[in-house]
XYZ file of C-alpha atoms in Angstrom:
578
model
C 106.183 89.562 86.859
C 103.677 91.698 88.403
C 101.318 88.773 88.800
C 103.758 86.276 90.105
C 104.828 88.955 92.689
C 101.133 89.162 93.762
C 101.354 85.245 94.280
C 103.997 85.461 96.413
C 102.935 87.616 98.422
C 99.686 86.093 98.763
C 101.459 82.438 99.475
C 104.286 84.213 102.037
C 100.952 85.725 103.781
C 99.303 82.567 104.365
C 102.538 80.892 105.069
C 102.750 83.246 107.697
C 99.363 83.189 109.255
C 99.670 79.037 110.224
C 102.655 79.488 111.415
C 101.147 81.626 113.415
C 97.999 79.868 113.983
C 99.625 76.853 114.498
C 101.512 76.984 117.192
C 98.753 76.999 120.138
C 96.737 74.418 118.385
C 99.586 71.609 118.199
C 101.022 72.259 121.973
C 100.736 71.260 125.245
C 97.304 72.562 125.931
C 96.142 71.154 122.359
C 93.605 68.723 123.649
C 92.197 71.562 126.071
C 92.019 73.919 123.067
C 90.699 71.860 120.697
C 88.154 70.589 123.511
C 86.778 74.108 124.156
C 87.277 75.208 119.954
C 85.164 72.596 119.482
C 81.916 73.133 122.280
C 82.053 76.822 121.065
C 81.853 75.442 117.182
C 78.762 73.498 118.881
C 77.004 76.091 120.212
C 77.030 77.784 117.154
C 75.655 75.236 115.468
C 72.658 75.007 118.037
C 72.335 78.620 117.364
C 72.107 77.962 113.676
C 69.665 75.306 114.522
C 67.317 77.847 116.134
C 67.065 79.941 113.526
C 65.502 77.599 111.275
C 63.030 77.105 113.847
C 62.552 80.472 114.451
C 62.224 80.743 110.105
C 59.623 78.366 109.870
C 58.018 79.761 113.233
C 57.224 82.899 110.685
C 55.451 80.566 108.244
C 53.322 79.772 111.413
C 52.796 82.793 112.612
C 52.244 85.092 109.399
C 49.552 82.690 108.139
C 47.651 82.725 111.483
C 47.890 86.388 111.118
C 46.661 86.616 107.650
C 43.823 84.468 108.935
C 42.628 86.395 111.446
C 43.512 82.731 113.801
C 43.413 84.634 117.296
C 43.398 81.116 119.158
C 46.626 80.429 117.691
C 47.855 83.688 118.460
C 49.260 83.638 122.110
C 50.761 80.049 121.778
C 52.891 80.766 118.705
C 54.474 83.874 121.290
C 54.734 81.714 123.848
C 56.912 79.330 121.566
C 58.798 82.090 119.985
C 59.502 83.259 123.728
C 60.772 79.568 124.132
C 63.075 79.763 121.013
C 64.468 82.965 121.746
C 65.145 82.083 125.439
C 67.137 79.338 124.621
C 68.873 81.376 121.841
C 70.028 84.383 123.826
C 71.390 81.629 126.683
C 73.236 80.146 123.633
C 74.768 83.031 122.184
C 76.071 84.112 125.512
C 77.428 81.028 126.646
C 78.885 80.984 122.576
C 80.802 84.392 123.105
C 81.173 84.056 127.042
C 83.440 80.406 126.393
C 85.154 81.771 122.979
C 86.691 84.498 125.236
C 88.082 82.131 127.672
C 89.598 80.362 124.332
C 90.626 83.555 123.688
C 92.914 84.606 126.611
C 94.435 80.929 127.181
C 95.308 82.014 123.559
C 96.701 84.706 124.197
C 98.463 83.554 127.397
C 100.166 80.763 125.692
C 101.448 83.083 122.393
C 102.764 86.166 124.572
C 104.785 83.439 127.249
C 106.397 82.356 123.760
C 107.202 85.550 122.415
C 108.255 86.952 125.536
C 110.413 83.828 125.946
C 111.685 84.064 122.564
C 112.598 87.939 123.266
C 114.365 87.621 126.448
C 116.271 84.570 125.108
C 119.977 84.994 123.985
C 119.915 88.449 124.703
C 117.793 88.677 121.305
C 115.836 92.004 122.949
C 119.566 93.751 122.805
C 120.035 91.720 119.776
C 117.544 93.220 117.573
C 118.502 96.526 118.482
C 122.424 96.365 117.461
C 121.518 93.794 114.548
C 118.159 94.619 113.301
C 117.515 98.458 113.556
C 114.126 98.401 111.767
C 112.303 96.042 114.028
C 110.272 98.833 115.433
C 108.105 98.338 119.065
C 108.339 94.971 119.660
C 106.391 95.767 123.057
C 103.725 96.214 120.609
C 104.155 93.511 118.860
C 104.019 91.433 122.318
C 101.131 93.517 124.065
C 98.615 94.521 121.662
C 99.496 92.290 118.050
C 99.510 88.998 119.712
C 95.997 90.494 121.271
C 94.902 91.182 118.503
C 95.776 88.331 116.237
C 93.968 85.994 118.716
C 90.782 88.218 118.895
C 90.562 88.554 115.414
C 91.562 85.199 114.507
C 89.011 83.270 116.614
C 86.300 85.832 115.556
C 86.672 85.356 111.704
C 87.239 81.209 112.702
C 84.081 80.806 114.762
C 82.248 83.312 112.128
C 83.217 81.490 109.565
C 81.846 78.269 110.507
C 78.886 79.641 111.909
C 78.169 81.113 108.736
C 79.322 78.038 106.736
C 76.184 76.324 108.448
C 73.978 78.933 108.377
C 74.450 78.770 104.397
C 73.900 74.678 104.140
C 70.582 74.664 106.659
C 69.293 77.890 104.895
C 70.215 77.227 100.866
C 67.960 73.965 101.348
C 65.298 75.775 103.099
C 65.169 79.209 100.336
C 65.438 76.237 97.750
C 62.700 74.933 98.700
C 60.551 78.003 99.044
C 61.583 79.478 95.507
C 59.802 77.182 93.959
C 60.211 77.487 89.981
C 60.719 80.840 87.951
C 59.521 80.517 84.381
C 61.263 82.923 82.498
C 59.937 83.179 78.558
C 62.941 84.117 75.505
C 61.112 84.464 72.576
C 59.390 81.363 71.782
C 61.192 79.261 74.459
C 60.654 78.979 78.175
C 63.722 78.419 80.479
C 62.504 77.054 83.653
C 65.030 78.057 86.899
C 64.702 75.755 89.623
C 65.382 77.442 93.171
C 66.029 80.576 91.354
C 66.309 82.517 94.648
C 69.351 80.776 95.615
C 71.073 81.557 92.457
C 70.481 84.617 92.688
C 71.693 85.304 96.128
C 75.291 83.434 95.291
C 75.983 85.026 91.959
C 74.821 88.474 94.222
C 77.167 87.699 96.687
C 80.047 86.529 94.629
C 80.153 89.513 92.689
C 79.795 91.897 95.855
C 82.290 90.278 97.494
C 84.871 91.053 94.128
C 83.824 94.507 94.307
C 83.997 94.631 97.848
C 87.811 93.275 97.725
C 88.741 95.679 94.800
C 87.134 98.729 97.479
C 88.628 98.043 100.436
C 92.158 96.349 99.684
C 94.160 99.672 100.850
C 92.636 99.166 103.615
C 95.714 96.290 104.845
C 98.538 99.006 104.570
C 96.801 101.280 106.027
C 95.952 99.499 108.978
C 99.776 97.926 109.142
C 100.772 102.231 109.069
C 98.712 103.094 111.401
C 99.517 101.227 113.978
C 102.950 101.608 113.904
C 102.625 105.643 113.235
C 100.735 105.385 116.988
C 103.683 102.985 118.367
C 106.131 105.753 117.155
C 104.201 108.909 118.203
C 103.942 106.914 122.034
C 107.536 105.882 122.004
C 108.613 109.536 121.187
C 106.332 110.500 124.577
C 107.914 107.764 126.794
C 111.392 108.632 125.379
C 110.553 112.279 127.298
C 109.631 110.866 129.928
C 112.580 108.925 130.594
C 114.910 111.716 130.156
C 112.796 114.621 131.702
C 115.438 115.680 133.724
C 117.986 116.118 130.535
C 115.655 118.065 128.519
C 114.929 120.211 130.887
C 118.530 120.922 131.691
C 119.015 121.250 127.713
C 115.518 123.678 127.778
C 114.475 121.343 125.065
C 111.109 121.582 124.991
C 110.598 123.070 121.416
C 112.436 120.456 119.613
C 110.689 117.733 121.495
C 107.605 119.287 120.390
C 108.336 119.963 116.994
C 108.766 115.594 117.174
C 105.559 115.499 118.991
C 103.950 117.273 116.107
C 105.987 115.461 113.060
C 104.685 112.182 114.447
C 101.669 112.879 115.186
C 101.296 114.539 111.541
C 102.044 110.760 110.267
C 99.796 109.672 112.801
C 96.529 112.369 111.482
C 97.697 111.735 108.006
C 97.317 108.075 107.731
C 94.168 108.500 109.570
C 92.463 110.051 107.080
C 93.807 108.390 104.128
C 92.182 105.866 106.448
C 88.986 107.173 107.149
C 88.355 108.210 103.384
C 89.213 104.275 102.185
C 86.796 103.378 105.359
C 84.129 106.003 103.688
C 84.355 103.998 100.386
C 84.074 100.826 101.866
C 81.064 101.791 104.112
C 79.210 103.010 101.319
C 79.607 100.313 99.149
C 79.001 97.865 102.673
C 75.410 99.748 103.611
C 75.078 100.083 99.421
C 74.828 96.421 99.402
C 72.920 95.300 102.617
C 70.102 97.784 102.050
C 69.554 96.327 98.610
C 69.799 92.458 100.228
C 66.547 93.889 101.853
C 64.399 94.594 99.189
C 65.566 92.084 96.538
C 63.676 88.853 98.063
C 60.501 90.640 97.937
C 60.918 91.925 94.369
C 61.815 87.923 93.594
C 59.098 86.484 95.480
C 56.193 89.151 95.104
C 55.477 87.478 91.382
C 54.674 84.015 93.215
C 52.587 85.850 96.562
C 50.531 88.142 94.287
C 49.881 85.106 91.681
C 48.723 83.441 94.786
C 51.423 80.482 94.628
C 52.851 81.433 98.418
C 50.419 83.234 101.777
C 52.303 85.837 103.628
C 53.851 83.311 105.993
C 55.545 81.838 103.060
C 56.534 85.421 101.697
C 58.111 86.451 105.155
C 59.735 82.643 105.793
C 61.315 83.647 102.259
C 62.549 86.793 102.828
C 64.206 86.069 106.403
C 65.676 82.763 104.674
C 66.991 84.707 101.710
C 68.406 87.029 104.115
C 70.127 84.515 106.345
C 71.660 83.139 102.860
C 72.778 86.522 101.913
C 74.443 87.173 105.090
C 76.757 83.761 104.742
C 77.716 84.748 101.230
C 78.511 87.905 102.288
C 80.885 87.119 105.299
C 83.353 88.377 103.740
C 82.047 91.354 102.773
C 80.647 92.376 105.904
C 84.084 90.913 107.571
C 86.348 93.237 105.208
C 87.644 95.328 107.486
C 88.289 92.851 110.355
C 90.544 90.861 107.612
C 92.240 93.954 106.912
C 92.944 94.134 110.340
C 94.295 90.372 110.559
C 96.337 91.018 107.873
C 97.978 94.107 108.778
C 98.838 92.232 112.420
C 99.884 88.989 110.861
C 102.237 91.100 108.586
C 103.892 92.454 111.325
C 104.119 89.420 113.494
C 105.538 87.737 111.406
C 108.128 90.730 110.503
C 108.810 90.719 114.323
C 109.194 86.532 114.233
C 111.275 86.614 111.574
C 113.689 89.246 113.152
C 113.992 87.353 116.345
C 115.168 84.224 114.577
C 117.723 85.681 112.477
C 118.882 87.372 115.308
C 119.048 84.082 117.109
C 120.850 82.505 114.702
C 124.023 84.741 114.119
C 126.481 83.130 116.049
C 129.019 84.835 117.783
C 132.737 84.302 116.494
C 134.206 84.022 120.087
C 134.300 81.308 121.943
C 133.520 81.530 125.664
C 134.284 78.412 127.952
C 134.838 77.352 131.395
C 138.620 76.832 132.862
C 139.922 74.842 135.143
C 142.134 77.735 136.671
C 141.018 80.506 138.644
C 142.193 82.908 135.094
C 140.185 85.314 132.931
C 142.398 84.341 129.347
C 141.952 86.325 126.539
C 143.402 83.490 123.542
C 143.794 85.406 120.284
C 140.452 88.067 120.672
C 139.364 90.329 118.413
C 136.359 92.876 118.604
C 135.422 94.595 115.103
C 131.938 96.636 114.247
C 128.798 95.366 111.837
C 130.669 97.495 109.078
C 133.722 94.948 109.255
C 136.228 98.292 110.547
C 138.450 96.442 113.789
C 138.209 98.091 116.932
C 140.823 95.186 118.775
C 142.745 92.767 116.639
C 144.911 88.751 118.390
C 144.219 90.221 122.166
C 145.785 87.239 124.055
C 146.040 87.914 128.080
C 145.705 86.279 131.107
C 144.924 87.945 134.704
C 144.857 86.031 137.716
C 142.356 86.150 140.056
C 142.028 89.320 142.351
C 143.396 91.590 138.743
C 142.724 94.988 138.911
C 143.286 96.111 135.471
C 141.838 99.331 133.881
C 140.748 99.699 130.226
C 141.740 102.768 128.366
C 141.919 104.553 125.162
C 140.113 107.717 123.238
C 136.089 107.614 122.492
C 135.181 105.122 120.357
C 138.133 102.568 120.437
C 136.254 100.238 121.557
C 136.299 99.561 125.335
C 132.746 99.108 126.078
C 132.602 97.098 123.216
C 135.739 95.287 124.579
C 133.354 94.414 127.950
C 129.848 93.614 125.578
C 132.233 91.274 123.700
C 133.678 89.585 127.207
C 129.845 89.846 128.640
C 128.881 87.484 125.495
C 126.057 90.047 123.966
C 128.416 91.560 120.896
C 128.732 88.705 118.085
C 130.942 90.651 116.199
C 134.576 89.378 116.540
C 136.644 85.371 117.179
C 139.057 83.976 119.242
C 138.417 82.558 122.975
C 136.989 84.159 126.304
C 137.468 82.247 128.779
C 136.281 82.027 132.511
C 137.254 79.949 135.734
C 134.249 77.543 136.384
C 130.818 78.405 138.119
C 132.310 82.011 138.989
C 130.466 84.852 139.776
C 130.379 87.845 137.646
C 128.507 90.960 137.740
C 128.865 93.994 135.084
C 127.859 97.562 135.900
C 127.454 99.400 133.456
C 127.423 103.333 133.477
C 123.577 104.123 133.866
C 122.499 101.445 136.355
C 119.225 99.675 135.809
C 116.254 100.190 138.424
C 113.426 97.736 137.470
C 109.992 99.507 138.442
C 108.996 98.141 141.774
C 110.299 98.533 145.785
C 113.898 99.756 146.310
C 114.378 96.150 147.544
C 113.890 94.965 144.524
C 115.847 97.003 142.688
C 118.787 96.561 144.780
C 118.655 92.707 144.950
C 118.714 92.917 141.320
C 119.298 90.809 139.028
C 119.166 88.547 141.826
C 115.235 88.330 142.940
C 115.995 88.106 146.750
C 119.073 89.361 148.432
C 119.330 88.622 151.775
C 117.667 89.923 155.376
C 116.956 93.649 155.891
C 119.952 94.250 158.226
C 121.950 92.912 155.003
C 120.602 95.563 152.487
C 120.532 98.273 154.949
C 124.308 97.255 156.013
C 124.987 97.492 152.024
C 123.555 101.263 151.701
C 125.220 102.588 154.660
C 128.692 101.303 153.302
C 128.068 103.361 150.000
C 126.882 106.340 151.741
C 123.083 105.763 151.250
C 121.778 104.995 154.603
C 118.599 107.583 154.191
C 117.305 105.094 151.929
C 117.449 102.174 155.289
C 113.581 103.221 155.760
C 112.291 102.590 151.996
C 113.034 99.554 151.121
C 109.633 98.511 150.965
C 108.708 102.188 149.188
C 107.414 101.363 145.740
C 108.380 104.260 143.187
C 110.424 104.874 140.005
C 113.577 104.727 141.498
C 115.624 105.540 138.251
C 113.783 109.215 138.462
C 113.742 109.779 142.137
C 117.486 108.748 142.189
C 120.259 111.255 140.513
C 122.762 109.442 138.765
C 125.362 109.255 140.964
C 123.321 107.881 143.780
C 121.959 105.263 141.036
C 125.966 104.421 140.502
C 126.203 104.197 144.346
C 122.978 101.818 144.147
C 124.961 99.611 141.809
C 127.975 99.247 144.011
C 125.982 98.137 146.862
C 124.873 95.556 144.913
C 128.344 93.981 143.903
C 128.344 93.789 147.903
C 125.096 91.967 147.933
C 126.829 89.725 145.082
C 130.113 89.519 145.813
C 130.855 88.479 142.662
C 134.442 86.743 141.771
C 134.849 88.664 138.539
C 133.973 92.541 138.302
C 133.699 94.583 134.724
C 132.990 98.314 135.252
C 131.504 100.753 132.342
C 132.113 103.961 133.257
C 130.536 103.064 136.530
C 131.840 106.001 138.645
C 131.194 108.544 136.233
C 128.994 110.583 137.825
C 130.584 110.783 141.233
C 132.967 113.672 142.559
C 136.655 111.926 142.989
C 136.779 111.558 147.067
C 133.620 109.126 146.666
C 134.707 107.382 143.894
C 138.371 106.246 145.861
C 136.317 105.851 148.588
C 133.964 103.022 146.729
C 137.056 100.974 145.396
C 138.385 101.153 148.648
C 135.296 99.464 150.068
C 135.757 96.941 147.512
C 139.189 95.956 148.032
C 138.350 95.639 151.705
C 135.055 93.950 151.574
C 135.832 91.774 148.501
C 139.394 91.644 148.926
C 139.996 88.362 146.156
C 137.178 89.614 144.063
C 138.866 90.924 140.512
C 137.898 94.024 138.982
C 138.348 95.333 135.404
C 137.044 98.731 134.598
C 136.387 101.021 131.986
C 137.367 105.059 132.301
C 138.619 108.438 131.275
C 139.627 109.900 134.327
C 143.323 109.991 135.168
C 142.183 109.479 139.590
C 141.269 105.547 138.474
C 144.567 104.945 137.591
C 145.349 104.632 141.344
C 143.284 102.185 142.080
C 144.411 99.376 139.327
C 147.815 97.873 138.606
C 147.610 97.065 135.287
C 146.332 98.922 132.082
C 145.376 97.268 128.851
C 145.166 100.540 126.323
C 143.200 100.312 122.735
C 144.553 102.496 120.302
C 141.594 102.137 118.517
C 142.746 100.619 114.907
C 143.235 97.072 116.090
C 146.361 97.642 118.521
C 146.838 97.367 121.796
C 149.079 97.567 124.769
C 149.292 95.642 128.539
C 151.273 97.311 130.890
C 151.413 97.759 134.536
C 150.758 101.059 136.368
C 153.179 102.638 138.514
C 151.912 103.122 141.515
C 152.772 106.405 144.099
């Protein structure tokens, strides 16, 4: 069982590293890719090229040395000047062009994924549905990064070293010569018995360097997401700076900082001794690669079979051998590295498409009429328990109904479900055609950028200057006329209530048909909150507005109120008004 575990996993890996892979290679910009894969894989091989020049250059130039040949001297370094000239220009251009691969790569993957997140709602998705799925602005940022990096490095590697191995086996085959090696009364003759020895070498160290270094994958796949967590825990004070100061919460915070980071430190040096291991075993083996083709060969130089140019041709073509059958060796770590990123790539992937896939129970559509109708709704939580159970109701247009019951019945969950982000629940929503609607929820959202921007959104323009400014005045925020252009942090320059003041202005900016309201006056002192729905009724005067709220002062300001008890029940009624 163990065994047929280790299969799968091994098949589910690779399964999951082309699809993956893939995806660049067989779109759009496949002929492009392919085109520029395929001049780096080129280059490479002109690189490889070289090298045998530059190997039997040392025959050359050994032997003149050994002979004392001063005449030949000068223009064997004027050729090797040559060779290495056009070498260096090659290995440039090699890496220079494999980087531009690399971020149209990258640009390509993270327009995907950041498609793929924003789609459906799936980056609210995976938070209410999948609750593990942790720092998918890692995954986006720095795993698709790194994937592409690392992929195209062990790729181009790979088949650089692939060719390295064919032009150089012939060439050490070739200079081996025969080993006569006597058992008793018999003589075994071993033909090219320098390349044998280099791939049975290399097979065996690559075993032993898999059997070293195989922690190495979790570790890596821990330790990045111990850093994720340990900077999410920072930015999560950040955000709420102002609260934790109120709360004097600075020794619990820390005590967080230090638990995190302890996972952090931790892995690190579980880390860093598996690293040790490896790097002994790593240097172990490519310090004995040195010495080994001169032990081989010295029996044929001292017997007088091969000059010194031979010997040293030999020993750099034995070495070029060694160092393609021990890619992966050598390349350990950096497929540790792949792994551990592929792993949670495709973790992330595979969260975003189940999220995409759960399909919501209600129905929302598109009337005829100029109604909001509620046909038979119900609302219930992941664990099955009903918050609202056959809701049918119709409001006209230019309703003002408020939404009420005790914490936790259900009535922002009432507005997610009428928003179309909460899959949970059946029955029908449904909305009179190509109307507006805007929900404000209780802690407004101020994207990073000018205040213009954040009060145009989540429209990207909204209007002339005079028409912003005209919108902050009418919710009492006319010191902000002269910043529109001011680019800050809004959400932490603004308190709360001027944030929920923010938000209103933008329903005028809107002016949407249909209004839903979280909570959105929360923070405000009673006067301004009757004097913001009054602005509403008399700027927007046919817009309808349903709201959410606790305080007994909103009731003024709707005429109907549909009440959740909470277990399923509820109640429409209209408000009498003073």
């Amino acid at each position: 069982m163990h065994i047929l575990s280790k299969q799968s996993s091994k098949r589910k890996f690779f399964h999951a590293l082309w699809y993956l892979f893939k995806g660049y290679w067989n779109s759009e910009e496949k002929w492009k890719a392919r085109g520029l894969l395929g001049v780096v894989i080129l280059l490479n091989f002109a690189a490889v090229y070289l090298l045998v020049r530059i190997n039997d250059w040392y025959n050359v130039f050994y032997n003149a040395l050994q002979q004392y040949a001063y005449d030949s001297f000068w223009p064997l370094v004027g050729e090797f000047t040559g060779l290495a000239f056009l070498y260096i220009l090659i290995a440039v251009y090699a890496i220079y062009l494999r980087q531009m691969l690399q971020i149209k790569w990258r640009v390509w993957m993270t327009d995907r994924y950041l498609g793929k997140w924003m789609a459906n709602q799936n980056y609210y998705r995976l938070q209410v549905l999948k609750s593990d799925t942790d720092n998918p602005d890692q995954r986006i940022s720095e795993d698709i990064n790194q994937f592409v990096s690392l992929s195209l490095q062990l790729l181009v590697g790979f088949l650089k070293e692939l060719t390295t191995l064919g032009a150089f086996s012939v060439v050490l085959w070739q200079l081996s010569g025969v080993l006569t090696v006597p058992v008793g009364s018999q003589e075994f003759v071993i033909y090219g018995y320098m390349f044998w020895f280099s791939l049975i070498y290399s097979v065996i160290g690559t075993g032993l360097a898999h059997l070293v270094g195989r922690k190495l994958i979790r570790l890596d796949f821990d330790q990045q997401r111990y850093e994720a967590d340990f900077r999410f825990n920072m930015m999560r004070v950040r955000e709420n700076s102002e609260s934790i100061a109120f709360y004097r919460g600075e020794a619990p915070e820390k005590k967080g900082f230090h638990e995190r980071f302890a996972q952090v430190v931790q892995n690190f040096w579980q880390l860093m001794r598996r690293t040790k291991l490896l790097n002994f075993y790593v240097n172990g083996y490519g310090q004995l690669a040195i010495i080994v083709p001169l032990v081989l060969a010295a029996p044929r130089y001292f017997g007088g079979a091969m000059a010194l140019g031979g010997l040293m041709q030999t020993v750099s073509a034995f070495g070029r051998v060694q160092d393609a059958l021990s890619y992966f060796v050598n390349s350990y770590d950096t497929i540790a590295q792949l792994a551990a990123v592929v792993h949670r790539l495709d973790g992330f992937t595979q969260h975003m498409e189940e999220v995409a896939q759960v399909e919501s129970g209600v129905a929302h559509e598109e009337g005829a009429s100029s109604e909001l109708a509620l046909e038979d709704l119900a609302v219930e939580l992941p664990d099955g328990r009903m918050l609202l159970r056959a809701c049918t109701v119709t409001l006209p247009q230019g309703s003002h109904v408020l939404i009420t019951g005790a914490s936790g019945c259900g009535k922002s969950t009432l507005l997610r479900t009428l928003a179309g982000i909460w899959p949970y629940g059946k029955g029908r929503v449904e909305l009179p055609q190509r109307s507006r609607v805007l929900f404000l929820p209780q802690r407004p959202y101020l994207p990073l950028g000018s205040l213009r921007n954040a009060l145009a959104y989540p429209q990207t323009t909204a209007g002339t200057d005079e028409r912003l400014r005209d919108a902050l005045e009418a919710v009492g925020l006319s010191k902000l006329t002269k910043e529109l252009d001011r680019i800050d942090d809004w959400s932490r320059i603004l308190s709360l209530g001027e944030q929920q003041r923010l938000a209103f202005a933008r329903v005028l900016l809107v002016s949407p048909q249909w209004l839903f309201l979280d909570e959105a006056t929360s923070a405000l002192d009673e006067p301004r909150e009757q004097e913001l729905y009054a602005l509403l009724r008399s700027r927007l005067p046919e817009m309808s507005i349903i709201s959410v709220g606790h305080r007994s002062t909103l009731f003024a300001q709707h005429e109907d109120e549909l009440h959740l008890a909470g277990d399923g029940t509820w109640q429409m009624k209209p408000i009498p008004q003073a």
